Amino acid sequence: MSRTFDKSKMPSRHVTEGPSRAPHRSYYYAMGLDDLEIHQPFVGVATCWNEAAPCNISLNRQAQAVKLGVKGGGGTPREFTTITVTDGIAMGHEGMRSSLASREAIADSVELTMRGHCYDAIVGLAGCDKSLPGMMMAMVRLNVPSVFIYGGSILPGRLNGKDVTVQDVFEAVGEHQAGNMSDEQLAILERVACPSAGACGGQFTANTMACVSEAIGLALPNSSGAPAPYESRDHYAVASGDAVMHLLERNIRARDIVTLKSLQNAARVVACTGGSTNAGLHLPAIAHEAGIDFNLQDVCEIFRDTPYFVDLKPGGAYVAKDLYEAGGVPVVLKELRKAGLMHEDCITATGRSMGEELDLITREADGKVIHAVTNPISKTGGVVGLMGNLAPDGAIVKVAGMSEEQQVFTGPARVFECEEDAFDAVQKRNYKEGEVLVIRNEGPAGGPGMREMLATTAALSGQGMGKKVALITDGRFSGATRGFCVGHVGPEAAHGGPIALLKDGDMITLNALTGELSVALTDEELTARKADWKGPRETLYASGALWKYAQLVGPTRLGAVTHPGAKVERHVYMDL
């Protein structure tokens, strides 16, 4: 498609136009570009490709397809990469402290690359948990024409006639430790659970944020669905490259797409699919980049009145491949629209409105993977918010797959000062049925890094105790966590939140039906304990990236962000 663009109003004019830019152009000639390519718009093709994990390994291939789409649309693609920290590899040890901090590093590095080279638009490819929100945050921060594309999910493994995922391997560690699985059985499972490239297959954080990318409008409809090994992903990649040129032609920018209404649409899809609690962290962070007030409580308000009707692991039965075969996110959004739960006037990456896109969807809910919204699995979302004197800033829990009876729990606290202490106690079965395990000092600043606790929660499930104890933390849980596990308790312990003041035996009540997280202590007792509090627990991180992160990071309920955001910006990158 032939399009004409006025480079005199685009950032790339600073590196390609006029006699004074001859030295800059010489570098582009050195890379094989011709006159036409140099004077076309420059489009950053940002990927998180690396050899760290299967979720990223196919991004390089897909980026080449994006570049074909950009070229066909009249642009000049410039590919670059950024880091990822992959949670499955980082889980259960000190490496997990790097995970959430990597989200900021991804957003920062994409921003710096785009600014430094004056690119006019971006197509961003990401495959693992923090890379998806990190890439979307960069798009909104820069406010350039932007299209997001997910690298795709992994295919499910197969063992004894059943689909298996990495979640089963984590839980198998607990079964093995409990003596219910042999070394040989564990060895077989670990070899077959992850049979291909792609991100974890359940509705864990990566697939949750992939659904968000479509619902928020930054990704093309259905582009998140096809598993990573499918060659059809390349067609979506080409289309995404062409789509960004269409947005650039019409000057449709990321903040035209990411609005309060589109964020609310995104929260709906998290709730109705039983998505990861981490969305309660990432949606406020994306909103922050646009200068929009949308905190954890706002997200949870949306969750509260959204039915849960998509039956996905870990609470349900199916994986991302099954959702794709049932029609994908567009069919889910169509069901939400039937219930009046979608803002249809939001613009999308196609340049059309959400309503116009949904008008094109002919498939209906299959009643198996995607239930009809009128016949949901439960009437409230698969993720809910909690508040109370133990969490004045709120907390979050995934209840997908839990009965109403299982969503109310009262028991004595057993307090651990870090995840390692808790995991060690679980392995030694040094806890009792009916207790509330408290893991503190794992918040964004206190950890530092707000680690996920999948190793601990999976071990509990593997021991058959996942429904017999509850767990609360100022850290995070994996999207693969199940059971009554409450994360994001705020304020965190390092900031003197009530979780820092708990003692063994304190009676804690968790009620996901009423949204309560409280401890049976009076205000006076909490005040007295606060006066005796010795201050934050010291960490080993007194220098380096994690020290820097701990100094900058804000509260969890606002997304654990590290800069003031769009509300105070003094310029728009595209208009410099």
Coordinates of C-alpha atoms in Angstrom, one line a residue:
M1 CA 0.0 0.0 0.0
S2 CA 1.5 3.3 -1.0
R3 CA 1.3 6.0 1.7
T4 CA 2.9 9.4 1.9
F5 CA 4.2 10.9 5.1
D6 CA 5.4 14.3 6.1
K7 CA 8.7 13.7 7.9
S8 CA 9.0 17.4 8.8
K9 CA 6.6 16.7 11.7
M10 CA 8.1 13.4 12.8
P11 CA 10.9 12.7 15.3
S12 CA 13.1 11.0 12.7
R13 CA 13.6 14.3 10.9
H14 CA 16.3 15.0 13.5
V15 CA 18.4 12.2 12.1
T16 CA 17.6 12.1 8.4
E17 CA 16.6 15.5 7.0
G18 CA 18.8 18.4 5.9
P19 CA 22.5 19.0 5.1
S20 CA 23.4 19.0 8.8
R21 CA 22.3 15.4 9.1
A22 CA 24.8 14.1 6.6
P23 CA 26.9 12.4 9.2
H24 CA 23.8 10.7 10.6
R25 CA 22.7 9.5 7.2
S26 CA 26.1 8.1 6.6
Y27 CA 25.5 5.5 9.3
Y28 CA 22.3 4.4 7.6
Y29 CA 24.1 4.0 4.3
A30 CA 26.6 1.9 6.1
M31 CA 23.7 -0.4 7.1
G32 CA 22.6 -0.8 3.5
L33 CA 19.6 1.6 3.5
D34 CA 18.9 3.6 0.3
D35 CA 17.6 7.1 -0.1
L36 CA 14.0 6.1 -0.1
E37 CA 14.3 4.1 3.1
I38 CA 16.2 6.9 4.9
H39 CA 13.5 9.4 4.1
Q40 CA 10.6 7.2 5.1
P41 CA 9.3 7.1 8.7
F42 CA 11.4 5.0 11.1
V43 CA 9.6 2.4 13.0
G44 CA 11.1 0.7 16.1
V45 CA 10.5 -3.0 16.1
A46 CA 11.3 -3.8 19.7
T47 CA 11.5 -7.4 20.8
C48 CA 12.4 -9.2 24.1
W49 CA 14.1 -12.0 22.2
N50 CA 16.7 -13.9 24.1
E51 CA 17.7 -17.5 25.0
A52 CA 16.6 -17.2 28.6
A53 CA 13.4 -19.2 28.2
P54 CA 10.9 -20.6 25.7
C55 CA 8.6 -17.6 25.9
N56 CA 11.1 -15.4 24.1
I57 CA 12.8 -17.8 21.7
S58 CA 10.4 -17.3 18.8
L59 CA 10.3 -13.5 19.0
N60 CA 13.2 -13.1 16.6
R61 CA 11.4 -14.9 13.9
Q62 CA 8.2 -13.0 14.4
A63 CA 10.1 -9.6 14.3
Q64 CA 11.2 -10.4 10.8
A65 CA 7.5 -10.7 9.8
V66 CA 6.7 -7.4 11.5
K67 CA 9.4 -5.7 9.4
L68 CA 7.8 -7.0 6.2
G69 CA 4.6 -5.4 7.3
V70 CA 6.3 -2.1 8.1
K71 CA 8.1 -2.1 4.7
G72 CA 4.9 -2.9 2.9
G73 CA 3.1 0.0 4.6
G74 CA 5.7 2.5 3.6
G75 CA 8.0 2.6 6.6
T76 CA 11.6 1.7 7.5
P77 CA 11.8 -0.8 10.3
R78 CA 14.7 -0.7 12.8
E79 CA 14.8 -3.7 15.0
F80 CA 16.2 -3.7 18.5
T81 CA 16.0 -5.9 21.6
T82 CA 15.6 -5.4 25.3
I83 CA 16.0 -7.7 28.3
T84 CA 13.6 -10.0 30.0
V85 CA 13.7 -11.8 33.3
T86 CA 11.6 -15.0 32.9
D87 CA 9.7 -15.9 36.0
G88 CA 9.7 -19.6 35.6
I89 CA 13.5 -19.6 35.6
A90 CA 13.8 -16.9 38.3
M91 CA 11.2 -18.6 40.6
G92 CA 11.9 -19.7 44.1
H93 CA 15.4 -18.1 44.6
E94 CA 17.1 -14.7 44.8
G95 CA 16.7 -14.3 41.0
M96 CA 13.0 -13.5 41.5
R97 CA 13.9 -10.2 43.0
S98 CA 14.9 -9.1 39.5
S99 CA 11.6 -9.9 37.9
L100 CA 9.4 -6.9 38.7
A101 CA 12.3 -4.5 38.5
S102 CA 12.9 -5.8 34.9
R103 CA 9.5 -4.4 33.9
E104 CA 10.8 -0.9 34.6
A105 CA 14.1 -1.7 32.9
I106 CA 12.2 -2.9 29.8
A107 CA 10.1 0.3 29.7
D108 CA 13.1 2.5 30.3
S109 CA 15.3 0.8 27.7
V110 CA 12.7 0.9 25.0
E111 CA 12.0 4.6 25.8
L112 CA 15.7 5.4 25.6
T113 CA 16.3 3.6 22.4
M114 CA 13.3 5.3 20.7
R115 CA 14.3 8.7 22.0
G116 CA 18.0 8.3 21.2
H117 CA 17.4 7.3 17.6
C118 CA 14.2 9.4 17.0
Y119 CA 11.9 6.6 15.8
D120 CA 8.4 7.7 14.8
A121 CA 6.3 4.6 15.8
I122 CA 6.8 1.3 17.5
V123 CA 5.7 -2.3 17.1
G124 CA 6.6 -4.2 20.4
L125 CA 6.9 -7.9 20.7
A126 CA 7.0 -9.6 24.1
G127 CA 6.5 -13.1 25.4
C128 CA 7.0 -13.3 29.2
D129 CA 5.2 -11.9 32.3
K130 CA 6.9 -8.5 32.9
S131 CA 7.9 -7.9 29.3
L132 CA 4.2 -7.5 28.2
P133 CA 3.4 -4.6 30.6
G134 CA 6.9 -3.2 30.3
M135 CA 6.5 -2.9 26.5
M136 CA 3.0 -1.4 26.8
M137 CA 4.2 1.0 29.4
A138 CA 6.9 2.3 27.0
M139 CA 4.4 2.8 24.2
V140 CA 2.1 4.8 26.4
R141 CA 5.0 6.8 28.0
L142 CA 6.3 7.8 24.5
N143 CA 2.8 8.3 23.2
V144 CA 3.7 7.3 19.6
P145 CA 1.7 5.3 17.2
S146 CA 2.0 1.8 18.7
V147 CA 1.0 -1.8 18.1
F148 CA 1.7 -4.6 20.5
I149 CA 2.0 -8.2 19.6
Y150 CA 2.3 -11.2 21.9
G151 CA 4.8 -13.9 21.1
G152 CA 2.2 -16.6 21.8
S153 CA 1.7 -19.3 24.3
I154 CA 3.4 -22.7 24.6
L155 CA 1.6 -25.8 23.6
P156 CA 0.4 -28.0 26.5
G157 CA 2.5 -31.0 27.4
R158 CA 0.8 -34.4 27.4
L159 CA 1.2 -37.1 30.0
N160 CA -1.0 -40.1 30.7
G161 CA -3.7 -38.8 28.4
K162 CA -3.9 -35.3 30.1
D163 CA -2.6 -31.9 29.2
V164 CA 0.1 -30.7 31.6
T165 CA 1.8 -27.3 32.1
V166 CA 4.7 -26.0 34.1
Q167 CA 2.3 -25.4 37.0
D168 CA 2.0 -29.2 37.3
V169 CA 5.8 -29.4 37.5
F170 CA 6.0 -26.9 40.3
E171 CA 3.2 -28.7 42.2
A172 CA 4.9 -32.0 41.5
V173 CA 7.9 -30.8 43.6
G174 CA 5.5 -30.8 46.6
E175 CA 4.2 -34.2 45.8
H176 CA 7.7 -35.5 45.4
Q177 CA 8.7 -34.0 48.7
A178 CA 5.6 -35.6 50.4
G179 CA 6.6 -39.0 49.1
N180 CA 3.7 -39.2 46.6
M181 CA 5.9 -39.1 43.4
S182 CA 9.0 -41.0 42.6
D183 CA 12.2 -39.5 41.1
E184 CA 11.5 -41.3 37.9
Q185 CA 7.9 -39.9 37.6
L186 CA 9.2 -36.3 38.3
A187 CA 11.9 -36.7 35.7
I188 CA 9.3 -37.8 33.1
L189 CA 7.0 -34.9 33.9
E190 CA 9.7 -32.2 33.7
R191 CA 10.7 -33.5 30.2
V192 CA 7.2 -33.4 28.7
A193 CA 5.5 -30.4 30.4
C194 CA 6.9 -27.7 28.1
P195 CA 7.1 -29.1 24.5
S196 CA 7.7 -26.0 22.4
A197 CA 8.4 -22.3 22.2
G198 CA 6.0 -20.0 23.9
A199 CA 4.9 -18.6 27.2
C200 CA 3.3 -20.7 30.0
G201 CA 0.0 -22.1 28.7
G202 CA -2.5 -21.4 31.5
Q203 CA -4.1 -18.1 32.3
F204 CA -1.0 -17.1 34.2
T205 CA 0.5 -13.6 33.9
A206 CA 1.7 -13.7 30.3
N207 CA -1.6 -14.9 28.8
T208 CA -3.5 -12.6 31.1
M209 CA -1.6 -9.6 29.9
A210 CA -1.9 -10.8 26.3
C211 CA -5.6 -10.8 26.7
V212 CA -5.2 -7.3 28.2
S213 CA -3.3 -6.1 25.1
E214 CA -6.3 -6.9 22.9
A215 CA -9.0 -5.6 25.3
I216 CA -7.1 -2.3 25.9
G217 CA -6.8 -1.9 22.1
L218 CA -3.0 -1.9 21.6
A219 CA -3.0 -5.3 19.8
L220 CA -4.9 -6.5 16.7
P221 CA -8.0 -8.6 17.4
N222 CA -7.2 -12.3 18.0
S223 CA -3.4 -11.6 17.6
S224 CA -2.6 -13.0 21.1
G225 CA -4.3 -16.3 20.5
A226 CA -2.2 -18.5 18.2
P227 CA 0.5 -20.5 20.1
A228 CA 4.0 -19.5 19.5
P229 CA 5.0 -22.4 17.2
Y230 CA 2.2 -21.7 14.8
E231 CA 3.4 -20.2 11.5
S232 CA 0.1 -18.3 11.5
R233 CA 1.6 -16.0 14.1
D234 CA 3.7 -14.5 11.3
H235 CA 0.6 -13.3 9.5
Y236 CA -0.5 -11.4 12.6
A237 CA 3.1 -10.0 12.8
V238 CA 2.9 -8.7 9.2
A239 CA -0.5 -7.3 9.8
S240 CA 0.8 -5.5 13.0
G241 CA 3.6 -3.9 11.0
D242 CA 1.1 -2.6 8.4
A243 CA -1.3 -1.5 11.1
V244 CA 1.3 0.8 12.8
M245 CA 1.8 2.6 9.5
H246 CA -1.9 3.1 9.3
L247 CA -1.9 4.6 12.8
L248 CA 1.1 6.8 11.9
E249 CA -0.7 8.0 8.8
R250 CA -3.7 9.0 10.9
N251 CA -1.6 10.2 13.8
I252 CA -3.4 7.9 16.2
R253 CA -1.1 7.6 19.2
A254 CA -0.9 5.2 22.2
R255 CA -2.8 7.5 24.6
D256 CA -5.6 7.9 22.1
I257 CA -6.1 4.1 22.5
V258 CA -5.2 3.7 26.3
T259 CA -7.9 5.7 28.1
L260 CA -9.8 5.1 31.4
K261 CA -12.5 3.3 29.4
S262 CA -10.0 1.0 27.7
L263 CA -8.3 0.2 31.0
Q264 CA -11.7 -0.7 32.4
N265 CA -12.3 -3.0 29.4
A266 CA -8.9 -4.6 30.1
A267 CA -9.8 -5.2 33.8
R268 CA -13.0 -6.9 32.6
V269 CA -11.1 -9.4 30.6
V270 CA -8.8 -10.2 33.5
A271 CA -11.8 -10.9 35.7
C272 CA -13.9 -12.9 33.4
T273 CA -11.0 -15.2 32.4
G274 CA -9.8 -15.7 36.0
G275 CA -6.5 -14.0 35.1
S276 CA -3.4 -13.3 37.2
T277 CA -3.5 -11.1 40.3
N278 CA -0.4 -9.4 38.7
A279 CA -2.8 -7.5 36.4
G280 CA -3.8 -5.6 39.5
L281 CA -0.2 -4.3 39.5
H282 CA 0.3 -3.8 35.8
L283 CA -2.9 -2.0 34.8
P284 CA -2.3 0.8 37.3
A285 CA 1.3 1.1 36.0
I286 CA 0.1 1.4 32.4
A287 CA -2.5 4.0 33.5
H288 CA 0.3 5.9 35.3
E289 CA 2.2 6.3 32.0
A290 CA -0.9 8.0 30.5
G291 CA -1.5 10.2 33.6
I292 CA -4.8 8.3 34.4
D293 CA -5.9 7.6 37.9
F294 CA -6.6 3.8 38.0
N295 CA -5.3 2.1 41.1
L296 CA -5.7 -1.3 42.6
Q297 CA -9.0 -0.4 44.2
D298 CA -10.4 0.8 40.9
V299 CA -9.2 -2.4 39.2
C300 CA -10.9 -4.5 42.0
E301 CA -14.2 -2.6 41.6
I302 CA -14.3 -3.8 38.0
F303 CA -13.5 -7.3 39.1
R304 CA -16.3 -7.3 41.7
D305 CA -19.1 -6.9 39.2
T306 CA -17.7 -8.9 36.3
P307 CA -18.8 -12.5 35.9
Y308 CA -16.2 -15.2 35.6
F309 CA -17.1 -17.3 32.5
V310 CA -13.9 -18.5 30.8
D311 CA -12.7 -21.9 32.2
L312 CA -8.9 -21.6 32.1
K313 CA -6.1 -23.1 34.3
P314 CA -5.0 -22.8 37.0
G315 CA -8.5 -22.6 38.5
G316 CA -10.2 -24.2 35.5
A317 CA -9.6 -26.9 33.0
Y318 CA -8.3 -25.4 29.7
V319 CA -5.1 -23.7 28.4
A320 CA -4.5 -20.8 26.0
K321 CA -4.5 -23.0 22.9
D322 CA -8.0 -24.1 23.8
L323 CA -9.2 -20.5 24.1
Y324 CA -7.7 -19.7 20.7
E325 CA -9.6 -22.7 19.1
A326 CA -12.8 -21.5 20.8
G327 CA -12.5 -18.1 19.1
G328 CA -10.1 -16.3 21.4
V329 CA -10.3 -12.9 23.1
P330 CA -12.8 -11.4 20.5
V331 CA -15.4 -14.0 21.5
V332 CA -14.8 -13.3 25.2
L333 CA -15.2 -9.5 24.6
K334 CA -18.3 -10.2 22.6
E335 CA -19.8 -12.0 25.6
L336 CA -18.9 -9.1 27.8
R337 CA -20.6 -6.7 25.4
K338 CA -23.8 -8.8 25.6
A339 CA -23.9 -8.0 29.3
G340 CA -23.3 -4.3 28.8
L341 CA -19.8 -4.5 30.3
M342 CA -17.7 -3.2 27.4
H343 CA -17.0 0.4 26.4
E344 CA -17.5 0.1 22.6
D345 CA -16.3 3.6 21.6
C346 CA -12.7 3.0 22.5
I347 CA -10.3 3.2 19.5
T348 CA -8.1 0.2 18.7
A349 CA -4.9 -0.6 16.9
T350 CA -7.0 -1.2 13.7
G351 CA -8.1 2.4 13.7
R352 CA -11.6 1.2 14.2
S353 CA -13.6 1.3 17.5
M354 CA -14.0 -1.7 19.8
G355 CA -17.7 -1.9 18.9
E356 CA -16.9 -1.9 15.2
E357 CA -14.4 -4.7 15.7
L358 CA -16.9 -6.8 17.8
D359 CA -19.5 -6.3 15.0
L360 CA -17.2 -8.4 12.8
I361 CA -17.1 -11.4 15.1
T362 CA -19.4 -14.2 14.0
R363 CA -18.4 -16.9 16.4
E364 CA -20.3 -17.6 19.6
A365 CA -19.2 -18.9 23.0
D366 CA -18.7 -22.7 22.9
G367 CA -20.1 -23.3 26.3
K368 CA -17.1 -25.3 27.3
V369 CA -14.0 -23.1 27.3
I370 CA -16.0 -19.8 27.0
H371 CA -19.3 -20.1 28.8
A372 CA -22.2 -17.8 27.9
V373 CA -22.0 -14.6 30.0
T374 CA -25.6 -15.4 31.1
N375 CA -24.4 -18.8 32.4
P376 CA -21.1 -17.9 34.1
I377 CA -19.0 -20.2 36.3
S378 CA -19.5 -17.6 39.0
K379 CA -21.2 -14.2 39.2
T380 CA -18.2 -12.3 40.4
G381 CA -14.7 -12.1 38.8
G382 CA -12.1 -14.7 39.2
V383 CA -9.9 -12.1 40.9
V384 CA -11.1 -9.9 43.8
G385 CA -9.8 -7.2 46.0
L386 CA -9.6 -7.2 49.8
M387 CA -9.2 -4.3 52.3
G388 CA -9.3 -4.0 56.1
N389 CA -7.1 -3.1 59.1
L390 CA -4.5 -5.5 57.8
A391 CA -4.5 -4.0 54.3
P392 CA -5.5 -0.3 54.4
D393 CA -4.1 0.1 50.9
G394 CA -5.7 -3.1 49.7
A395 CA -4.7 -6.6 48.6
I396 CA -5.7 -9.0 45.9
V397 CA -6.6 -12.7 45.6
K398 CA -7.5 -15.1 42.7
V399 CA -10.6 -17.0 43.6
A400 CA -11.2 -18.7 40.2
G401 CA -11.9 -22.4 40.8
M402 CA -12.7 -21.8 44.5
S403 CA -16.2 -22.5 46.0
E404 CA -17.9 -19.8 48.1
E405 CA -17.2 -21.9 51.2
Q406 CA -13.5 -21.9 50.4
Q407 CA -13.5 -18.1 50.1
V408 CA -13.8 -17.4 53.8
F409 CA -11.0 -18.3 56.2
T410 CA -10.1 -17.4 59.8
G411 CA -7.1 -18.7 61.5
P412 CA -4.0 -17.9 63.6
A413 CA -1.0 -16.3 62.0
R414 CA 2.3 -18.1 61.5
V415 CA 4.7 -15.3 60.6
F416 CA 7.8 -15.7 58.3
E417 CA 10.2 -12.9 57.7
C418 CA 10.9 -13.9 54.1
E419 CA 10.0 -16.5 51.5
E420 CA 12.9 -18.8 52.1
D421 CA 11.8 -19.2 55.8
A422 CA 8.3 -20.1 54.7
F423 CA 9.4 -22.5 52.0
D424 CA 11.7 -24.3 54.4
A425 CA 8.8 -24.6 56.9
V426 CA 6.5 -26.0 54.2
Q427 CA 9.1 -28.5 53.1
K428 CA 9.5 -29.6 56.8
R429 CA 5.7 -29.5 57.3
N430 CA 6.4 -27.1 60.2
Y431 CA 2.9 -25.6 60.0
K432 CA -0.6 -26.6 60.9
E433 CA -3.9 -27.0 59.1
G434 CA -6.1 -23.9 59.7
E435 CA -3.2 -21.5 60.0
V436 CA -2.7 -18.3 58.0
L437 CA 0.9 -18.2 56.7
V438 CA 2.3 -14.7 56.6
I439 CA 5.3 -13.9 54.4
R440 CA 6.4 -10.3 54.9
N441 CA 9.4 -8.1 53.8
E442 CA 8.8 -9.2 50.2
G443 CA 7.2 -6.0 48.9
P444 CA 8.6 -3.9 46.1
A445 CA 10.9 -1.8 48.4
G446 CA 11.4 -4.3 51.2
G447 CA 12.3 -7.4 49.2
P448 CA 13.5 -5.6 47.2
G449 CA 11.7 -6.7 44.1
M450 CA 8.3 -8.1 45.2
R451 CA 9.0 -11.7 44.5
E452 CA 6.4 -14.2 43.4
M453 CA 5.7 -17.1 45.8
L454 CA 4.9 -20.0 43.4
A455 CA 7.4 -22.4 44.8
T456 CA 5.8 -22.1 48.3
T457 CA 2.2 -22.2 47.1
A458 CA 2.8 -25.0 44.7
A459 CA 4.5 -27.0 47.4
L460 CA 1.5 -26.5 49.6
S461 CA -0.8 -27.7 46.8
G462 CA 1.5 -30.7 46.2
Q463 CA 1.2 -31.7 49.8
G464 CA -2.6 -31.6 49.6
M465 CA -2.7 -28.6 51.9
G466 CA -3.6 -25.8 49.4
K467 CA -7.2 -25.6 50.7
K468 CA -6.4 -26.2 54.4
V469 CA -4.2 -23.1 55.0
A470 CA -4.3 -19.6 53.8
L471 CA -1.3 -17.4 52.9
I472 CA -0.9 -13.6 52.8
T473 CA 2.1 -11.6 51.7
D474 CA 3.2 -8.1 50.7
G475 CA 4.9 -9.8 47.8
R476 CA 3.3 -11.3 44.7
F477 CA 1.9 -14.6 43.6
S478 CA 2.4 -16.2 40.2
G479 CA -0.5 -16.4 37.8
A480 CA -0.2 -20.1 38.3
T481 CA -0.9 -19.9 42.1
R482 CA -4.1 -21.4 43.3
G483 CA -5.6 -21.7 46.8
F484 CA -6.5 -18.9 49.3
C485 CA -3.3 -16.9 48.6
V486 CA -3.5 -13.1 49.1
G487 CA -0.8 -10.9 47.6
H488 CA 0.0 -7.2 47.3
V489 CA -0.9 -6.5 51.0
G490 CA -0.3 -2.8 51.4
P491 CA 1.3 -0.8 52.8
E492 CA 4.2 -3.3 52.7
A493 CA 6.2 -4.2 55.8
A494 CA 9.1 -2.1 54.8
H495 CA 6.9 1.0 54.9
G496 CA 5.5 0.0 58.4
G497 CA 2.2 -1.4 57.2
P498 CA 0.2 -3.5 59.6
I499 CA 1.6 -6.7 58.1
A500 CA 4.9 -5.7 59.7
L501 CA 3.3 -5.7 63.1
L502 CA 1.8 -9.2 63.1
K503 CA 2.8 -11.9 65.6
D504 CA 2.3 -15.6 65.7
G505 CA -1.2 -16.5 66.9
D506 CA -2.9 -13.2 65.8
M507 CA -6.3 -14.2 64.4
I508 CA -6.6 -13.2 60.8
T509 CA -9.8 -13.2 58.8
L510 CA -9.9 -13.4 55.0
N511 CA -13.3 -13.1 53.3
A512 CA -13.3 -12.8 49.5
L513 CA -17.1 -12.7 49.4
T514 CA -17.2 -9.4 51.4
G515 CA -13.7 -8.2 50.5
E516 CA -12.2 -8.3 54.0
L517 CA -8.7 -8.8 55.2
S518 CA -8.4 -8.0 58.9
V519 CA -6.6 -9.0 62.1
A520 CA -8.4 -9.2 65.5
L521 CA -6.5 -6.3 66.9
T522 CA -7.8 -2.9 68.0
D523 CA -6.5 0.4 66.5
E524 CA -4.9 1.0 69.9
E525 CA -3.1 -2.3 69.8
L526 CA -1.8 -1.7 66.3
T527 CA -0.7 1.8 67.3
A528 CA 1.2 0.4 70.3
R529 CA 2.9 -2.3 68.1
K530 CA 3.8 0.4 65.6
A531 CA 5.6 2.4 68.3
D532 CA 7.6 -0.7 69.2
W533 CA 8.4 -1.5 65.6
K534 CA 12.2 -1.6 65.0
G535 CA 12.0 -0.4 61.3
P536 CA 12.5 -2.2 58.0
R537 CA 14.4 -5.4 57.8
E538 CA 17.8 -4.9 56.3
T539 CA 18.4 -6.5 52.9
L540 CA 21.6 -7.7 51.2
Y541 CA 21.1 -5.2 48.4
A542 CA 23.0 -2.0 49.3
S543 CA 24.1 -1.2 45.8
G544 CA 23.3 -2.0 42.2
A545 CA 20.0 -2.1 40.2
L546 CA 17.9 -3.5 43.0
W547 CA 19.1 -0.9 45.5
K548 CA 18.2 1.8 43.0
Y549 CA 14.8 0.2 42.4
A550 CA 14.1 0.0 46.1
Q551 CA 14.9 3.8 46.5
L552 CA 12.5 4.8 43.7
V553 CA 9.6 2.3 43.8
G554 CA 6.2 3.5 44.9
P555 CA 3.3 1.7 46.6
T556 CA 1.8 -1.5 45.1
R557 CA -1.7 -0.1 44.8
L558 CA -0.4 2.5 42.3
G559 CA 1.5 -0.1 40.3
A560 CA 4.9 -0.1 42.0
V561 CA 6.2 2.5 39.5
T562 CA 9.5 4.3 39.7
H563 CA 8.9 7.8 38.1
P564 CA 6.3 10.6 38.4
G565 CA 4.4 9.7 35.2
A566 CA 2.6 11.6 32.6
K567 CA 0.8 13.9 35.0
V568 CA 4.0 15.9 35.4
E569 CA 5.6 15.6 32.0
R570 CA 6.6 18.9 30.3
H571 CA 6.8 17.7 26.7
V572 CA 5.4 15.1 24.3
Y573 CA 8.2 13.1 22.6
M574 CA 6.4 13.0 19.2
D575 CA 6.2 16.8 19.1
L576 CA 9.8 17.7 20.0

